[in-house]
Amino acid sequence: MGYASTRSLALTGLTAHIVDIEADAAPGDSELHLVGLPELSVWPARARIRAAILNSGTAWPDARITVSVTPMIPPVYDAAADLALAVALLAAAGAIPPERINGRVFLGELALDGQIRPIRGVLPMVAAAVRAGISRVVVPAECAREAAQVPGAVVMPVTQLTDVIDQLRHGAFRDQHAQEPDPAPSSSFAVDLADVPGNQAARRVLEVCAAGGHHLLLSGDGPATMLAERLPGILPPLTDEAAREVAEIYSLAGRLHRAPGITPPLSAPHHTATAAAIFGSVAGNRPGAVSLAHHGVLHLADAPEFARTVLDGLCRPMDSGQVHLAGHGRSIRYPARFTLVLDARPCPCLEQRECACTPEVRRRYRARLALLLSRVAVRAPVEQEDRAAGTGEPSATVAARVLAARVRAAHRLAETPWRTNAEIPAPDLTTRFSVAPEAAELLWSAVTAGLVTADGMPRLLRVAWTLADLRGADRPQLDDAAGALELWKGTDGDGAR
Ligand SMILES: [Zn+2]
């Protein structure tokens, strides 16, 4: 009888592990024994692989087949390894020359009829294979373009197990060399700030948030969504490293075709979204909306309508830049560093004109955001479109000022782990960086007067630095401190701090 070995990959979060698959065929019961994984997690795989082989017109080997999968990471069987298991067992049984499956990685889930189904996360998996020195990857045809984006990958797209068996038998595997990746989408965003009429105050806060990475609340019943959608277009383009991280997250979500290229992503979940849709799912290893916003913008339209668990749960990723999920015997972290844009109407009415809500109803409605608002530095009203107000500056003009401010901040923060003013921890704001004495005096007087709590002070200082960066000044002066106070209060006077 015989022995064969090959490789596949499995993902824990975004981290791909090489999985060694060994198969042994010995005289005996004609059964498939899978070792190295919990029995419950492998029985569906065993059934799929058997059906796929039989439906591919290949006889089931007349031998006792043992397949071992090592290491056991994650401790749940990943269907992406189906194809590797099938070719390994066929090679051990002599149906395929064993040497032809060596030195390759096989990825793909098998359907019962022998079709090879696309899988999620091909980009991080193929990247890990190439890093480990295995450049020849066999992937489902639907995932071939994605795999080919990894420099150095030699991609073999496959659609059916029959074809894989035939090609391996006759040595006819046609390796496709890495394609030129699709041309990166241009940085000019499909939507432009010039489309938004009026709303000068909201346009200004958008610019400040983009320049400093600050979180934002838009209040009122104006075009908040239009504004939020235009924030990614004025953020600096992603670095290569950031674009790669974003692409890997979208690949794992099965949405690489919607990855934004070098434009920072926008993730705008609906208020009915479940906690799993927002934060991700450990069972399915699927990142959620907060990770799809990594390096970009998370927009919660009608924010008070979201589930309380979602609203309060957002604080953790906002503070740590990642989501941590545990369960099903594993622990997963996804990156989730985003700029949050909340928008909220003043009350729960759908038809604001006929509103009869009491001040208490309005207060309770807004209070749902209390925890999140303790992390928001900037607020602005959004007003109904006023055609007479004319159009404002285009995104490109604003983006140029944002970029100049970011460069200034990056220069100041060069020796630190932070890249934007919003990331500077509270203690460092006072020990490492100093504002003009009059500016500090004004901000402290606001604390003394009870306008701002002492906890709110660091957020004011961060915004003051961003205003100074936008002016091209070395440090915040009195005007920047006053400006930060204005943006902190917003001008809607909703009173929820
Ligand atoms: Zn109302």
XYZ file of C-alpha atoms and ligand atoms in Angstrom:
498
model
C 0.000 0.000 0.000
C 1.401 3.498 0.395
C 2.150 6.809 2.008
C 1.815 10.410 0.779
C 2.041 13.869 2.283
C 1.055 17.367 1.277
C 0.138 20.678 2.844
C -2.737 23.027 3.385
C -3.332 26.099 5.555
C -5.617 27.073 8.390
C -6.423 30.493 9.797
C -6.694 31.712 13.369
C -7.907 35.262 13.038
C -5.716 36.636 10.254
C -2.779 34.400 11.114
C -2.302 31.500 8.700
C -0.632 28.281 9.808
C 0.852 25.673 7.505
C -0.876 22.339 8.103
C 0.916 19.081 7.292
C -1.303 16.370 5.919
C -0.066 12.801 5.823
C -1.977 9.815 4.488
C -1.302 6.126 4.874
C -3.052 3.288 3.076
C -2.948 -0.145 4.686
C -4.871 -3.355 4.117
C -8.109 -3.342 6.056
C -11.647 -1.975 6.312
C -11.982 0.633 3.441
C -12.617 3.353 6.009
C -11.268 6.876 6.306
C -9.745 7.572 9.710
C -8.875 11.177 10.473
C -6.481 11.677 13.337
C -5.245 14.838 14.987
C -8.601 16.605 15.222
C -11.657 16.261 17.476
C -14.022 13.600 16.103
C -17.064 15.874 16.058
C -15.367 18.489 13.916
C -14.198 16.006 11.266
C -17.170 13.831 10.534
C -18.760 16.275 8.047
C -15.393 16.494 6.288
C -15.127 12.720 6.078
C -18.584 12.530 4.474
C -17.819 15.369 2.009
C -14.503 13.897 0.938
C -15.939 10.405 0.411
C -18.891 11.707 -1.635
C -16.697 14.046 -3.684
C -14.275 11.273 -4.602
C -17.057 8.825 -5.518
C -18.863 11.482 -7.571
C -15.663 12.247 -9.446
C -15.741 8.813 -11.029
C -12.823 7.542 -8.952
C -13.200 4.293 -7.051
C -12.954 4.595 -3.284
C -9.629 2.970 -2.314
C -9.923 -0.607 -1.118
C -7.742 0.046 1.917
C -7.794 1.340 5.446
C -6.858 5.000 5.008
C -5.459 7.018 7.892
C -5.015 10.762 7.399
C -3.247 12.847 9.988
C -3.550 16.619 10.210
C -0.858 18.455 12.206
C -0.566 20.737 13.960
C -4.039 20.910 15.419
C -4.366 24.671 14.915
C -7.044 25.825 15.167
C -8.613 22.930 17.081
C -11.561 22.998 14.708
C -11.429 21.444 11.263
C -11.226 24.051 8.524
C -13.008 23.008 5.319
C -10.288 24.776 3.301
C -8.216 21.615 3.905
C -10.739 19.266 2.184
C -8.929 19.263 -1.141
C -5.542 18.542 0.455
C -7.003 15.624 2.385
C -8.604 14.168 -0.743
C -5.430 14.311 -2.849
C -3.302 12.958 0.013
C -5.508 9.924 0.540
C -5.740 9.233 -3.199
C -1.961 9.491 -3.499
C -1.417 7.116 -0.558
C -3.775 4.641 -2.211
C -1.852 4.865 -5.478
C -4.459 6.760 -7.520
C -2.135 9.776 -7.915
C 1.697 9.750 -7.977
C 2.635 10.920 -4.440
C 5.574 13.016 -5.641
C 3.177 15.244 -7.627
C 1.420 16.560 -4.512
C 4.611 17.276 -2.619
C 5.848 20.866 -2.488
C 2.412 22.262 -3.223
C -0.287 23.707 -1.033
C -3.878 22.664 -1.712
C -6.781 24.897 -0.669
C -10.458 24.337 -1.329
C -13.657 23.031 0.161
C -15.235 20.031 -1.565
C -18.898 19.891 -2.491
C -20.559 16.480 -2.483
C -20.561 16.399 -6.289
C -16.817 16.963 -6.472
C -16.938 20.684 -7.254
C -14.292 22.767 -5.512
C -15.898 25.583 -3.586
C -14.332 28.981 -2.990
C -13.090 29.706 0.514
C -12.540 32.879 2.551
C -9.115 34.150 3.542
C -7.128 33.043 0.490
C -4.999 36.203 0.537
C -3.506 35.777 4.060
C -3.167 32.004 3.508
C -1.299 32.241 0.215
C 0.882 35.033 1.618
C 1.852 32.737 4.525
C 2.585 29.841 2.148
C 4.886 32.000 0.015
C 6.624 33.331 3.155
C 7.183 29.698 4.216
C 8.824 28.996 0.831
C 5.917 27.147 -0.798
C 5.011 29.182 -3.833
C 2.931 26.624 -5.788
C -0.647 26.918 -4.592
C -3.703 25.056 -5.865
C -6.820 27.160 -5.179
C -10.509 27.220 -6.170
C -10.841 29.026 -9.526
C -12.998 31.761 -7.945
C -10.092 32.605 -5.625
C -7.338 32.546 -8.277
C -7.216 36.304 -8.844
C -7.011 36.840 -5.120
C -4.162 34.326 -4.716
C -2.349 35.879 -7.674
C -2.151 39.200 -5.829
C 0.524 37.696 -3.582
C 3.928 38.462 -5.100
C 5.801 35.258 -5.895
C 2.760 32.977 -5.829
C 2.389 30.421 -8.632
C -1.333 29.807 -8.783
C -3.152 26.757 -10.114
C -6.897 27.393 -10.311
C -9.161 24.343 -10.106
C -12.905 23.844 -10.333
C -13.500 20.093 -9.930
C -11.843 17.241 -8.117
C -11.952 15.152 -11.353
C -9.740 17.710 -13.092
C -7.311 17.841 -10.178
C -6.983 14.046 -10.192
C -6.566 13.928 -13.998
C -3.980 16.672 -14.078
C -1.990 15.207 -11.205
C -2.093 11.750 -12.823
C -0.885 12.997 -16.172
C 1.454 15.667 -14.858
C -0.488 18.239 -16.818
C -0.849 20.812 -14.057
C -0.490 24.153 -15.675
C 1.116 26.595 -13.311
C -0.029 30.150 -13.758
C 2.490 32.693 -12.756
C 1.444 35.499 -10.504
C -0.629 37.941 -12.463
C -0.132 41.618 -12.317
C -2.464 42.642 -9.551
C -5.529 44.567 -10.634
C -4.698 48.213 -11.076
C -5.179 49.852 -7.673
C -8.394 51.842 -7.586
C -7.493 55.485 -7.903
C -7.437 57.523 -4.743
C -10.104 59.826 -6.070
C -13.161 58.691 -4.202
C -16.438 58.173 -6.011
C -18.140 60.753 -3.811
C -16.922 64.298 -3.248
C -17.382 66.916 -0.537
C -18.318 69.392 -3.247
C -21.638 67.492 -3.510
C -22.657 68.486 0.019
C -24.523 71.790 0.082
C -24.061 74.145 3.026
C -23.157 72.585 6.358
C -19.963 74.589 6.817
C -19.626 73.581 10.480
C -19.938 69.877 9.701
C -17.473 70.127 6.806
C -14.993 71.807 9.117
C -15.252 69.074 11.788
C -14.832 66.408 9.131
C -11.537 68.030 8.193
C -10.424 68.257 11.836
C -11.314 64.599 12.438
C -9.438 63.498 9.336
C -6.372 65.511 10.335
C -6.217 64.295 13.946
C -7.998 60.922 13.847
C -10.659 62.153 16.291
C -14.050 60.514 16.769
C -17.083 62.551 15.792
C -20.753 63.067 16.569
C -23.058 64.632 13.993
C -26.441 65.731 15.360
C -29.581 66.716 13.578
C -31.597 65.542 10.634
C -29.330 66.787 7.844
C -27.211 64.789 5.357
C -25.027 63.049 7.984
C -24.580 59.948 5.831
C -23.423 62.026 2.866
C -20.805 63.630 5.110
C -19.646 60.373 6.729
C -19.273 58.744 3.297
C -16.934 61.544 2.297
C -14.573 61.201 5.260
C -12.484 58.340 3.751
C -11.934 60.508 0.670
C -10.148 63.217 2.668
C -8.056 60.838 4.804
C -4.468 60.256 3.651
C -4.139 57.267 1.276
C -3.225 53.973 2.970
C 0.423 52.993 3.167
C 1.371 49.703 1.426
C 1.450 47.963 4.796
C -1.987 49.304 5.803
C -3.487 48.466 2.394
C -2.187 44.899 2.757
C -3.763 44.563 6.218
C -7.072 45.917 4.947
C -7.010 43.552 1.933
C -6.355 40.551 4.204
C -9.304 41.474 6.436
C -11.595 41.825 3.406
C -10.294 38.497 2.065
C -11.135 36.781 5.345
C -14.587 38.372 5.242
C -15.051 36.976 1.713
C -15.345 40.540 0.376
C -11.985 41.231 -1.211
C -13.768 42.473 -4.332
C -15.075 45.296 -2.138
C -11.711 46.156 -0.601
C -11.041 49.848 -1.110
C -7.489 49.649 -2.514
C -5.488 52.607 -1.221
C -8.518 54.576 -0.076
C -9.261 54.069 3.629
C -12.315 51.812 4.038
C -15.786 52.887 5.127
C -17.820 50.417 7.140
C -21.419 51.405 7.801
C -23.394 48.612 9.490
C -27.171 48.898 9.815
C -28.564 49.513 13.297
C -30.202 46.080 13.292
C -26.801 44.367 12.909
C -26.059 41.678 15.476
C -23.083 41.819 17.825
C -21.430 39.098 15.685
C -21.864 41.229 12.543
C -20.315 44.206 14.326
C -17.474 42.565 16.255
C -16.921 39.343 14.297
C -17.541 35.686 14.930
C -15.061 33.325 16.507
C -16.893 30.184 15.350
C -16.792 31.153 11.688
C -13.501 33.097 11.970
C -15.217 36.040 10.342
C -14.249 39.650 11.052
C -17.049 42.131 11.765
C -17.878 45.689 10.767
C -15.350 47.195 13.209
C -12.515 45.305 11.505
C -13.812 46.152 8.034
C -13.338 49.757 9.238
C -9.673 49.145 10.208
C -7.499 52.081 9.047
C -10.704 53.806 7.947
C -14.088 54.970 9.148
C -16.858 53.269 11.110
C -20.145 55.104 10.579
C -23.129 54.390 12.792
C -26.136 56.073 11.230
C -28.960 56.660 13.719
C -26.534 55.564 16.408
C -28.990 55.468 19.367
C -30.982 52.811 17.475
C -28.146 50.270 17.765
C -28.358 47.587 20.456
C -26.965 48.749 23.787
C -24.507 45.810 23.827
C -23.148 47.001 20.488
C -22.841 50.646 21.552
C -21.116 49.867 24.840
C -19.041 47.072 23.302
C -17.464 49.528 20.847
C -15.475 51.149 23.654
C -13.004 48.273 23.844
C -11.853 48.329 20.222
C -11.828 52.140 20.383
C -9.424 51.989 23.326
C -7.238 49.095 22.163
C -7.422 49.185 18.360
C -8.449 45.539 18.195
C -11.255 43.088 18.922
C -10.657 40.065 21.055
C -13.064 37.142 20.687
C -12.945 33.862 22.562
C -14.978 30.672 22.402
C -15.115 27.295 20.679
C -11.693 26.479 22.085
C -9.979 29.384 20.445
C -9.097 32.957 20.984
C -8.952 35.375 18.089
C -7.848 38.967 17.679
C -8.777 41.127 14.719
C -7.358 44.592 14.159
C -9.969 47.357 14.513
C -8.443 50.843 14.607
C -10.962 53.234 13.123
C -12.349 56.735 13.266
C -15.898 56.601 14.598
C -18.612 58.780 13.120
C -21.861 58.708 15.070
C -24.921 60.432 13.853
C -28.008 60.924 15.889
C -31.333 62.613 15.432
C -32.558 64.538 18.486
C -35.286 62.000 19.320
C -36.642 58.614 18.252
C -39.356 60.048 15.924
C -39.165 59.092 12.293
C -41.132 62.156 11.231
C -39.375 64.991 12.990
C -41.921 67.601 11.931
C -44.661 65.995 13.990
C -42.426 65.423 16.991
C -44.104 65.527 20.368
C -41.261 63.982 22.357
C -40.748 65.294 25.858
C -37.312 66.543 26.912
C -37.039 63.402 29.050
C -37.560 61.142 26.002
C -34.927 63.095 24.102
C -32.520 62.902 27.007
C -32.955 59.124 27.405
C -32.565 58.625 23.657
C -29.239 60.442 23.584
C -28.103 58.862 26.870
C -27.790 55.529 25.057
C -24.615 56.967 23.548
C -23.169 58.100 26.896
C -20.228 55.670 27.003
C -19.305 56.297 23.396
C -19.610 60.055 23.778
C -17.011 59.932 26.535
C -14.610 59.064 23.684
C -15.878 61.624 21.192
C -13.879 64.835 20.945
C -15.732 66.713 18.255
C -19.392 67.426 17.556
C -21.276 69.353 14.951
C -24.853 69.905 13.849
C -25.972 68.751 10.427
C -28.690 70.784 8.846
C -31.165 69.987 6.122
C -29.749 70.768 2.724
C -29.898 74.376 1.844
C -29.501 74.679 -1.917
C -28.951 78.399 -1.603
C -25.864 77.731 0.500
C -24.025 76.696 -2.651
C -21.366 74.035 -2.888
C -18.200 73.918 -0.847
C -14.639 72.934 -1.531
C -13.947 69.654 -3.322
C -12.483 66.727 -1.358
C -9.079 67.055 -3.024
C -8.552 70.575 -1.610
C -9.495 69.487 1.901
C -7.429 66.290 1.603
C -4.339 68.349 0.799
C -4.712 70.355 4.041
C -5.377 67.157 5.994
C -2.253 65.548 4.593
C -0.113 68.585 5.464
C -1.441 68.500 9.043
C -0.810 64.760 9.288
C 2.766 65.207 8.083
C 3.313 67.858 10.750
C 1.879 65.574 13.468
C 3.852 62.563 12.196
C 7.043 64.604 12.387
C 6.320 65.573 16.004
C 5.349 61.984 16.891
C 8.239 60.384 14.989
C 9.931 58.989 18.117
C 6.657 57.693 19.602
C 4.378 54.725 18.845
C 1.522 57.078 17.854
C 0.710 58.462 14.424
C -2.193 60.804 15.072
C -3.026 63.295 17.821
C -6.056 61.196 18.803
C -3.769 58.294 19.733
C -1.618 60.197 22.245
C -2.347 58.848 25.759
C -3.528 61.372 28.349
C -0.388 61.416 30.540
C 1.894 62.058 27.563
C -0.188 65.017 26.454
C 0.990 66.980 29.448
C 4.451 65.504 29.992
C 5.770 65.333 26.425
C 4.031 68.112 24.577
C 3.254 71.579 25.845
C 0.710 74.074 24.616
C 1.016 77.853 24.925
C 0.348 79.003 28.533
C -2.737 81.056 27.542
C -4.186 78.011 25.776
C -3.683 75.820 28.838
C -5.187 78.540 31.020
C -8.329 78.754 28.897
C -8.862 74.995 28.926
C -8.325 74.727 32.679
C -10.727 77.592 33.268
C -13.351 75.587 31.338
C -12.735 72.677 33.703
C -12.957 74.966 36.741
C -16.198 76.449 35.420
C -17.634 72.935 35.108
C -18.016 73.144 31.297
C -15.699 70.197 30.877
C -14.794 67.407 33.282
C -11.148 66.755 34.054
C -11.519 63.511 32.064
C -12.493 65.525 29.007
C -9.372 67.682 29.156
C -7.086 65.304 27.179
C -9.580 65.203 24.318
C -9.576 69.005 24.167
C -5.779 69.081 24.142
C -5.619 66.541 21.282
C -8.039 68.591 19.172
C -6.113 71.791 19.983
C -2.971 70.128 18.604
C -4.835 69.158 15.436
C -6.071 72.732 14.970
C -2.473 73.938 15.370
C -1.316 71.331 12.818
C -3.969 72.508 10.357
C -2.730 76.098 10.784
C 0.860 74.977 10.330
C 1.740 76.257 13.825
C 4.340 74.762 16.160
C 2.012 74.419 19.116
C -1.553 75.266 20.137
C -2.179 78.936 20.918
C -5.183 80.562 22.571
C -7.279 80.395 19.373
C -6.661 76.663 19.000
C -7.775 76.051 22.578
C -10.889 78.153 21.999
C -11.539 76.275 18.758
C -11.193 72.925 20.526
C -13.710 74.063 23.148
C -16.171 75.104 20.427
C -15.847 71.751 18.635
C -16.218 69.942 21.950
C -19.469 71.738 22.702
C -20.743 71.501 19.157
C -23.316 74.151 18.406
C -26.374 71.977 18.691
C -26.532 72.413 22.462
C -27.929 68.935 23.028
C -26.325 68.943 26.444
C -25.250 65.300 26.373
C -21.640 65.200 27.367
Zn -39.636 63.180 18.596
